Coordinates of C-alpha atoms in Angstrom, one line a residue:
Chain A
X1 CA 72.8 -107.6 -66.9
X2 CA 71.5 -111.3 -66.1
X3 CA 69.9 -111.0 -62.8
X4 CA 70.9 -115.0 -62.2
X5 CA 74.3 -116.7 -61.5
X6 CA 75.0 -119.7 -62.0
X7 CA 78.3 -121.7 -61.8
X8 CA 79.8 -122.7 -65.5
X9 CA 79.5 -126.0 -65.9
X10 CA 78.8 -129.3 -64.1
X11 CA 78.6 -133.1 -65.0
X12 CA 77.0 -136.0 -64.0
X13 CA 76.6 -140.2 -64.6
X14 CA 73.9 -141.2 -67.2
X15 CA 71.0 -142.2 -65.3
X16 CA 71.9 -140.1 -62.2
X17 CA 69.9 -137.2 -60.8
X18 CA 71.2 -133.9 -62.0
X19 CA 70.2 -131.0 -60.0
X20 CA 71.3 -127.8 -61.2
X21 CA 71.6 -124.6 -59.0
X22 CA 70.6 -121.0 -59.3
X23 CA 71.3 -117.7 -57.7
X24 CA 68.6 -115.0 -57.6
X25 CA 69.1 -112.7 -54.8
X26 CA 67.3 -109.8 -56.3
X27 CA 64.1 -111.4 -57.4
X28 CA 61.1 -108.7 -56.9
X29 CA 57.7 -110.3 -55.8
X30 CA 56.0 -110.9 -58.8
X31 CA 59.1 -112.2 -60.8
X32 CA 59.2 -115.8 -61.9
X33 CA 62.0 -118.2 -62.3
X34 CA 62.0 -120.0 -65.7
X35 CA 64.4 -122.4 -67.1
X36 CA 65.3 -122.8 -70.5
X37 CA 67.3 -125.0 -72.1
X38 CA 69.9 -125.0 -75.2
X39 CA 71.1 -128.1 -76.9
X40 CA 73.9 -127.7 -79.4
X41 CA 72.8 -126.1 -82.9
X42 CA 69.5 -126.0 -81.4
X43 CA 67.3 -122.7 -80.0
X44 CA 66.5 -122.7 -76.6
X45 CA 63.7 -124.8 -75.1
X46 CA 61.2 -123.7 -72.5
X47 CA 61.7 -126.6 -69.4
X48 CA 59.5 -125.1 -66.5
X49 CA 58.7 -121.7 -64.4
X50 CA 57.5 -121.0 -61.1
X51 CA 56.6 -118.9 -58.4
X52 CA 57.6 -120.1 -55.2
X53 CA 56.1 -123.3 -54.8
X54 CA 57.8 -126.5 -56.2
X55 CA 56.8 -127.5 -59.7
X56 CA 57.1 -130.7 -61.6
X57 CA 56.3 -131.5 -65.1
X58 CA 57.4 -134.4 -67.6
X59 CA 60.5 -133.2 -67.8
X60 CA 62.1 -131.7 -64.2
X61 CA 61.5 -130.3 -61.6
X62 CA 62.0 -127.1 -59.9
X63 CA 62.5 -126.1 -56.1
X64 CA 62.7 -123.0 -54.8
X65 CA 63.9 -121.6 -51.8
X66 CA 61.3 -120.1 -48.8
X67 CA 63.0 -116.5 -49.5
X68 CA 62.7 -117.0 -53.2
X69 CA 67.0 -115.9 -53.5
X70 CA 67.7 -119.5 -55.3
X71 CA 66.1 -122.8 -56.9
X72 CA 67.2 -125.6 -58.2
X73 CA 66.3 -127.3 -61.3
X74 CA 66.4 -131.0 -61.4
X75 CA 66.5 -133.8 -63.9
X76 CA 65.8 -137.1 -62.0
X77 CA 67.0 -139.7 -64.5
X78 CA 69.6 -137.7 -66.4
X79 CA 70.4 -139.0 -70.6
X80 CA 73.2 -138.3 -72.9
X81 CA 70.2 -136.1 -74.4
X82 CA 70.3 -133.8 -71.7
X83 CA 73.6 -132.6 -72.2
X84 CA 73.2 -128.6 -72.8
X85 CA 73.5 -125.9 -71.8
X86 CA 70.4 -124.5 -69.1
X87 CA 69.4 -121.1 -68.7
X88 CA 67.8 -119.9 -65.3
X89 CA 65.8 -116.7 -66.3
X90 CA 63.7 -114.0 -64.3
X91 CA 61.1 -112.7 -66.0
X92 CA 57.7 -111.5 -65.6
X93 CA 54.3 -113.8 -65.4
X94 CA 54.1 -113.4 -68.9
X95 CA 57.3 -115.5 -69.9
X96 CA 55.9 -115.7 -73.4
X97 CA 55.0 -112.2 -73.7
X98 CA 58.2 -110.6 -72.0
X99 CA 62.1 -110.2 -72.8
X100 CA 64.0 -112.7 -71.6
X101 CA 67.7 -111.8 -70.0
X102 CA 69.6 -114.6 -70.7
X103 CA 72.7 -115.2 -68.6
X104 CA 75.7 -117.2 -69.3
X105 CA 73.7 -120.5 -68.0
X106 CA 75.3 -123.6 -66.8
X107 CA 76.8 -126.4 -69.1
X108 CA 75.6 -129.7 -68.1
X109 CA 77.8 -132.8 -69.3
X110 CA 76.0 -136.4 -69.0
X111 CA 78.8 -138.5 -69.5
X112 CA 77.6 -142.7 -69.8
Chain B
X1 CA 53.9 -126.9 -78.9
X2 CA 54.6 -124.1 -81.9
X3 CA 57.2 -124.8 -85.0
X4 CA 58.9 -121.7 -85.6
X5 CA 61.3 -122.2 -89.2
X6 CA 63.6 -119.8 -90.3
X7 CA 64.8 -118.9 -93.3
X8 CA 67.9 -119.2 -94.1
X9 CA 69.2 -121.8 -92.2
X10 CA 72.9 -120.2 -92.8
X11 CA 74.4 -117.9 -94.9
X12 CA 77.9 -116.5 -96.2
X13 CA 78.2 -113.8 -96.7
X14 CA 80.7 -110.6 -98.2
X15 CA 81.1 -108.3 -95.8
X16 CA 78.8 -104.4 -96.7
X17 CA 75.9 -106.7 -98.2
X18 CA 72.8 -107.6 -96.0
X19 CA 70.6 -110.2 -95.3
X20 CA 67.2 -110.7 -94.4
X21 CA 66.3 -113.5 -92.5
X22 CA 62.6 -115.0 -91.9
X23 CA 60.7 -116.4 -89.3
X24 CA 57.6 -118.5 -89.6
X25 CA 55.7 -119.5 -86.5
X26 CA 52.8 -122.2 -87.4
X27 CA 50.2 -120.6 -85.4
X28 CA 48.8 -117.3 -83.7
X29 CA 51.2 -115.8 -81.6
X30 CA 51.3 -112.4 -79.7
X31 CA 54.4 -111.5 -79.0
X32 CA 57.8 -112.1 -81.2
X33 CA 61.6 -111.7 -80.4
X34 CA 64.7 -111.7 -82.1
X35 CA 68.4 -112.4 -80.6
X36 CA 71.5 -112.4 -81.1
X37 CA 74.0 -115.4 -80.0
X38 CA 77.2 -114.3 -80.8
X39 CA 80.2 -117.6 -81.0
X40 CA 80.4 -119.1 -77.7
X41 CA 78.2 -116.8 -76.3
X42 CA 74.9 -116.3 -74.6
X43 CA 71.3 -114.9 -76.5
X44 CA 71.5 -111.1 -76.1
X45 CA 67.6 -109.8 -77.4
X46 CA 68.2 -107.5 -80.3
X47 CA 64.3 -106.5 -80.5
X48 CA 60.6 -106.9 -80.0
X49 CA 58.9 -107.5 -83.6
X50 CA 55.7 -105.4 -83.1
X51 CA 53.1 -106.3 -85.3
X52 CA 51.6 -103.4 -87.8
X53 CA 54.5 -100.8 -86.0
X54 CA 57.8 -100.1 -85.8
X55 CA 60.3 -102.4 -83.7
X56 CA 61.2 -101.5 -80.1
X57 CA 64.9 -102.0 -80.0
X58 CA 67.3 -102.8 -77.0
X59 CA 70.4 -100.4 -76.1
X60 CA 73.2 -101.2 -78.5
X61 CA 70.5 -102.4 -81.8
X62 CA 69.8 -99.4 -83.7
X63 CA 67.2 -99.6 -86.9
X64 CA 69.2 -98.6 -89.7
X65 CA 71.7 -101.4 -88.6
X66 CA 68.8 -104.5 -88.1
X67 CA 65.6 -103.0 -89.7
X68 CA 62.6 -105.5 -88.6
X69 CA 59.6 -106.2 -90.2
X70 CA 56.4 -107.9 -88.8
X71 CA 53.3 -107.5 -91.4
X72 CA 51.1 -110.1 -89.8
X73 CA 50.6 -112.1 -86.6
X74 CA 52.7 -115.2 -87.4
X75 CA 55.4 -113.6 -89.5
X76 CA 58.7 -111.6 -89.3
X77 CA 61.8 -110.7 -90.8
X78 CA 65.0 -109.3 -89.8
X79 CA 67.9 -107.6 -92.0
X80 CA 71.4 -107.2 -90.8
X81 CA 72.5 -104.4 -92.7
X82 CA 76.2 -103.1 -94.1
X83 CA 77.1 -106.3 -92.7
X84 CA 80.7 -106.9 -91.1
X85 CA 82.5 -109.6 -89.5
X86 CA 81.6 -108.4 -85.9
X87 CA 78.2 -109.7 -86.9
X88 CA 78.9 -113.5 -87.8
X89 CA 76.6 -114.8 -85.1
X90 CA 73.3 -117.0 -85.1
X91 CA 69.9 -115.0 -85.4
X92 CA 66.7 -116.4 -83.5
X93 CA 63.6 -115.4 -83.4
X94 CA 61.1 -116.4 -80.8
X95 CA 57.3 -116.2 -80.2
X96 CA 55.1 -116.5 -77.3
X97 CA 51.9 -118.6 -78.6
X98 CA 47.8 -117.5 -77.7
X99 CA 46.7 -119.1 -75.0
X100 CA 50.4 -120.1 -73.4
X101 CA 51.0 -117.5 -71.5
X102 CA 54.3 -118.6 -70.2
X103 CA 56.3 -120.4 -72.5
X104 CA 58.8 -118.7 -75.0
X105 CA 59.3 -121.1 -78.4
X106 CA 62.6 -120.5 -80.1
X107 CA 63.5 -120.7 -83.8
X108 CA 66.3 -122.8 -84.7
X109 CA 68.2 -120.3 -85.5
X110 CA 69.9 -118.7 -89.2
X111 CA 74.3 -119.2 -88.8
X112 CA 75.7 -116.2 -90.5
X113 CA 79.1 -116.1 -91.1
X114 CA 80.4 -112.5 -92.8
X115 CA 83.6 -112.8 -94.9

């Protein structure tokens, strides 16, 4: 079973910050939380990890709570390109090396 | 970032024939991955393509069913055998690439739709 919840589905305005949330109560100490992406016909698409400090690349970024049980990705200038589906996964350091559980993740509508 | 191509890109199929599908990654890579994505449904991992050994399967994948090959480092292949309906679904394969330790690249997946 996914170890993450998420709610189904969410939407925001084109241009808008989107921040999507995540549930990870049962996060063990060395466990990373990665998000993934899937846009439709498309495989997944690695967005960003982290530990338990807040991480920002080109593409979102990521905060995570002091007790580690939830983050939140965010997408500060959402597109009509973002529109997938985003998968918050809890995996080992090795994210490239190790199985990923993938839960139902969260569809994210960007409506113009 | 790694191109992973699979072949093929969908398939029909009659239903007690099998298919083997292909994955390409364009560069060294350690570990690979195949899933299943069944319609409307999440990736569920189907196996860990060990390179020069035998597959490590997840509960519910047996071999005889999806036999896996992996000969080198930046190649696999997976059959769905006896095929049936219940196993229309899209088949990725993914790779973790030398030197990124942390990123998982995804195949863009073969559409097989048993008739």
């Amino acid at each position: 079973d996914a170890k993450t919840t998420q709610p189904p589905s969410m939407d925001c305005a084109e241009g808008r910050a989107a921040n999507l949330p995540c549930n990870h109560s049962t996060i063990s100490g060395n466990e990373y939380v990665y998000w993934y992406r899937q846009i439709h016909s498309q495989g997944p698409q690695y967005i960003i990890h982290g530990l338990k400090n807040n991480e920002t690349n080109e593409m979102a970024s990521l905060i995570i709570t002091e007790d580690r049980k939830s983050s939140t990705l965010i997408l500060p200038h959402a597109t009509l390109r973002d529109t997938a589906v985003y998968y918050c996964i809890v995996s080992s350091p090795t994210g490239a090396n190790s199985k990923l559980t993938f839960g139902k993740g969260i569809t994210l509508s960007v409506r113009p | 970032s790694a191109v992973i191509s699979q072949k093929p890109s969908r398939d029909i199929c009659q239903r007690g024939t099998s298919l083997t599908i292909q994955c390409q990654v364009d560069s060294q890579v350690t570990m690979m991955f195949w899933y299943r994505q069944q319609p409307g449904q999440s990736l569920t991992l189907i196996a860990t393509a060990n390179q020069g050994s035998e597959a490590t399967y997840e509960s519910g994948f047996v071999i005889d069913k999806f036999p896996i090959s992996r000969p080198n480092l930046t190649f696999s292949t997976l059959t769905v055998s006896n095929m049936s309906p219940e196993d229309s679904s899209i088949y990725l394969c993914s790779a973790g690439r030398v030197g990124e330790p942390e990123t998982q690249y995804f195949g863009p997946g073969t559409r097989l739709l048993v008739l």
